[in-house]
Amino acid sequence: MPRTVLDIKDLSITFQTDESTVEAVKKISFDVTEGEVCAIVGESGSGKSVTAQSILGLVGRNQNEFVSGSIQLIDSENSIDLLKLKEKEIQKVRGRKISMIFQEPMTSLHPMYRVGDQLGEAIKVHSKLSKDESERLIIEVLDQVMISRPKEIINDYPHSLSGGMRQRVMIAMAILFRPRVLIADEPTTALDVTIQNEILSLILKLIDEIKLSVIFITHDMSVVSEIADQVLVMKNGHLVEKNTVAEIFTKPEEEYTKNLIKAVPIFGKNFQNEKLGKNLKDKTLLLEVKGVTKTFTKRNGFFKKSIVTNKAVDNVSLNLKSGETLSIVGESGSGKTTLARCITHLIKYEKGEIVFNGENLKNKTKNELNATRREIQFIFQDPYASLNPRMPVNYLVTEPLFIHNEIGQKTNLKNALDLLNEVKLNETFLNRYPHELSGGQRQRICIARALALKPKLIVADEPLSALDVTIQAQIIDLLMELQLKYNLSYLFISHDLAVVEKISHYVGVMFKGNLVEYGKTNEVLYNPKHSYTKMLLASIPTIEKDRQAKRIRKKYSTKEDLGKMLEFSKNDQYIRVTDNHFYLN
């Protein structure tokens, strides 16, 4: 029988603010056994992350933080109550006995230090290894997390690595001393499906190799169904349901759990092209992208003599009609966002043409482009980073109107309220600031702001990836409703193919700057022709009828394998499958 590694009883966490007392966690109890994946799920603010932080002693150390109950770490038959340890004592536990992987590796890694130096710093804190021994350990652990060329990677800076590689470095740092417990706080939320699949497979591999116990914090129930053994469902600080993964998905007891599962967009059940387009009359061509190429160059070497070029977008052509949604999918670095920035002329491109509403944007002056941009608006991935924290909502949503001299101070409140009503918010939000809003409310503000100038095209760059699944479903419905109401066109950039299936009329698949497949949603997603499209679809986490932790090892474990499989040459040509579906071969 598996041994218990972590035993938590009656854990309560309270924060005292100037205005009130916030009970973040309310008397929760659970245990984690050796080699088990314990998933903690729930919406933002449910208490998931603060529970994890209490295990590491990251809360309860300040005067306004109060933690009660017990957290027992059972190590070699000895039991330690982590809540009773002093700061110096808990520091010896962090990293050696219990480690943590955070959601965004770029904010966890220091941008000015090389990868090897940052791993070396963690070793210095917990051991007295020599420089050579330390380097051997770093190379060994980087190899263990399946990073190729570890001897070269240790000399790289975090910004030069992809999102998946940075997350692998964070995992390497977490397992340096083979901890008993690994806490993974939303480790795959911001990652593409292929990279997410790699990270999940890697965590499962490490469980087998070093007998890790994992506390996996997430809001993605499809990921939970693939990786978890035990599931804890939290809501408003309460543990509302606790059971095996099989029982949670086949016989959920709480209505809240049922709603979480129901809100997950499941690939294969979301296709709504006809519903999306049934009321549309104006199907004129709004956007034409013809052979656009964008190359970035940088200088390497001590004297910056060698020039390295990267074709971020390579000879891409596509169309978008009024009132339709074109989704661009592909992993990080495939060129999705660069293409969007070329379309909006935020960056210059070397070759090709972009025709918007019948006008070639390349021939326009700066003032003419500014006028055109009124009709093209952006919704960004992180709503909090997109909004000025010093401005109240009523000015945030009407700022575009002020910039274009369309309204004055007297009409501001009326315009602001009209825009808020469009995104189903009321007058109580007018004088609030971004920090007073939830993630979903902030994204609604961003949508209202994008609607202010009555655009014809909205470019939505990963607008849902930072949101809980229940909030995602609400935002998707809102976007579809607004599209029908105003005949909007969307250029929708995403890595979630279940969402893409639900919202899109057309799909373009990008890899290494190339548009490798393009066509109607049902043709590309249900009858893929290109190897990369097939691989993307194979990587989608799914909630299946057999609700057991699957422990699946995927075929493509590294980007290097993928790169070898998909090489491009000058002789590659597009093959047309139907009038609306072609792929690169």
Coordinates of N, CA and C in Angstrom, one line a residue, residues 145-146 162-165 167-168 171 188 191-205 331 535 539 552-562:
V145 N 15.2 16.0 -17.8 CA 14.0 16.7 -18.2 C 13.9 16.8 -19.8
M146 N 14.8 16.0 -20.4 CA 14.7 15.9 -21.9 C 15.0 17.2 -22.6
S162 N 12.4 28.8 -25.8 CA 10.9 28.8 -26.0 C 10.2 28.6 -24.6
G163 N 8.9 28.8 -24.6 CA 8.1 28.6 -23.4 C 8.2 27.2 -22.8
G164 N 8.2 26.2 -23.7 CA 8.3 24.8 -23.2 C 9.7 24.5 -22.6
M165 N 10.8 25.1 -23.3 CA 12.1 24.9 -22.8 C 12.3 25.6 -21.4
Q167 N 10.0 26.1 -19.2 CA 9.3 25.3 -18.2 C 10.1 24.1 -17.8
R168 N 10.8 23.5 -18.8 CA 11.6 22.3 -18.5 C 12.8 22.7 -17.6
I171 N 11.4 22.9 -14.1 CA 11.2 21.5 -13.6 C 12.6 21.0 -13.2
T188 N 1.0 24.4 -17.2 CA 0.8 24.2 -18.6 C -0.3 25.2 -19.2
L191 N 0.8 27.3 -22.2 CA 1.6 26.6 -23.2 C 0.7 26.0 -24.3
D192 N 1.3 25.8 -25.5 CA 0.6 25.2 -26.6 C 0.3 23.8 -26.3
V193 N -0.6 23.2 -27.1 CA -1.0 21.8 -26.8 C 0.1 20.8 -26.9
T194 N 1.0 21.0 -27.9 CA 2.1 20.1 -28.1 C 3.1 20.2 -27.0
I195 N 3.4 21.4 -26.5 CA 4.3 21.6 -25.4 C 3.7 21.2 -24.1
Q196 N 2.4 21.5 -23.9 CA 1.7 21.0 -22.8 C 1.8 19.5 -22.6
N197 N 1.6 18.8 -23.8 CA 1.7 17.4 -23.8 C 3.0 16.9 -23.4
E198 N 4.1 17.6 -23.8 CA 5.5 17.3 -23.5 C 5.7 17.4 -21.9
I199 N 5.2 18.5 -21.4 CA 5.4 18.8 -19.9 C 4.6 17.8 -19.1
L200 N 3.4 17.4 -19.5 CA 2.6 16.4 -18.7 C 3.3 15.0 -18.8
S201 N 3.8 14.7 -20.0 CA 4.5 13.4 -20.1 C 5.8 13.4 -19.3
L202 N 6.4 14.5 -19.2 CA 7.7 14.6 -18.5 C 7.4 14.5 -17.0
I203 N 6.4 15.1 -16.5 CA 6.0 15.0 -15.0 C 5.7 13.5 -14.7
L204 N 4.9 12.9 -15.6 CA 4.6 11.4 -15.4 C 5.9 10.6 -15.4
K205 N 6.8 10.9 -16.3 CA 8.1 10.2 -16.4 C 8.9 10.3 -15.1
E331 N 2.2 26.3 -32.5 CA 2.9 26.4 -31.2 C 3.6 27.8 -31.1
M535 N -0.5 16.1 -35.8 CA 0.2 16.0 -34.5 C -0.5 16.9 -33.5
S539 N -2.4 15.8 -29.9 CA -1.9 16.3 -28.6 C -3.0 16.8 -27.7
I552 N -0.3 8.4 -20.5 CA 0.0 8.2 -21.9 C 1.4 8.8 -22.2
R553 N 2.2 8.1 -22.9 CA 3.5 8.6 -23.4 C 3.2 9.0 -24.9
K554 N 3.3 10.2 -25.2 CA 3.0 10.7 -26.5 C 4.2 10.4 -27.4
K555 N 4.0 10.3 -28.7 CA 5.0 9.9 -29.7 C 6.1 10.9 -29.9
Y556 N 5.7 12.2 -29.9 CA 6.6 13.3 -30.1 C 7.1 13.9 -28.8
S557 N 8.3 13.5 -28.3 CA 8.7 14.0 -27.0 C 9.4 15.3 -27.0
T558 N 10.1 15.6 -28.1 CA 10.8 16.9 -28.1 C 10.6 17.6 -29.4
K559 N 10.9 18.9 -29.4 CA 10.8 19.7 -30.6 C 11.8 19.3 -31.6
E560 N 12.9 18.7 -31.2 CA 13.9 18.3 -32.2 C 13.3 17.2 -33.0
D561 N 12.6 16.2 -32.4 CA 11.9 15.1 -33.1 C 11.0 15.7 -34.2
L562 N 10.2 16.7 -33.7 CA 9.3 17.3 -34.6 C 10.0 18.0 -35.8

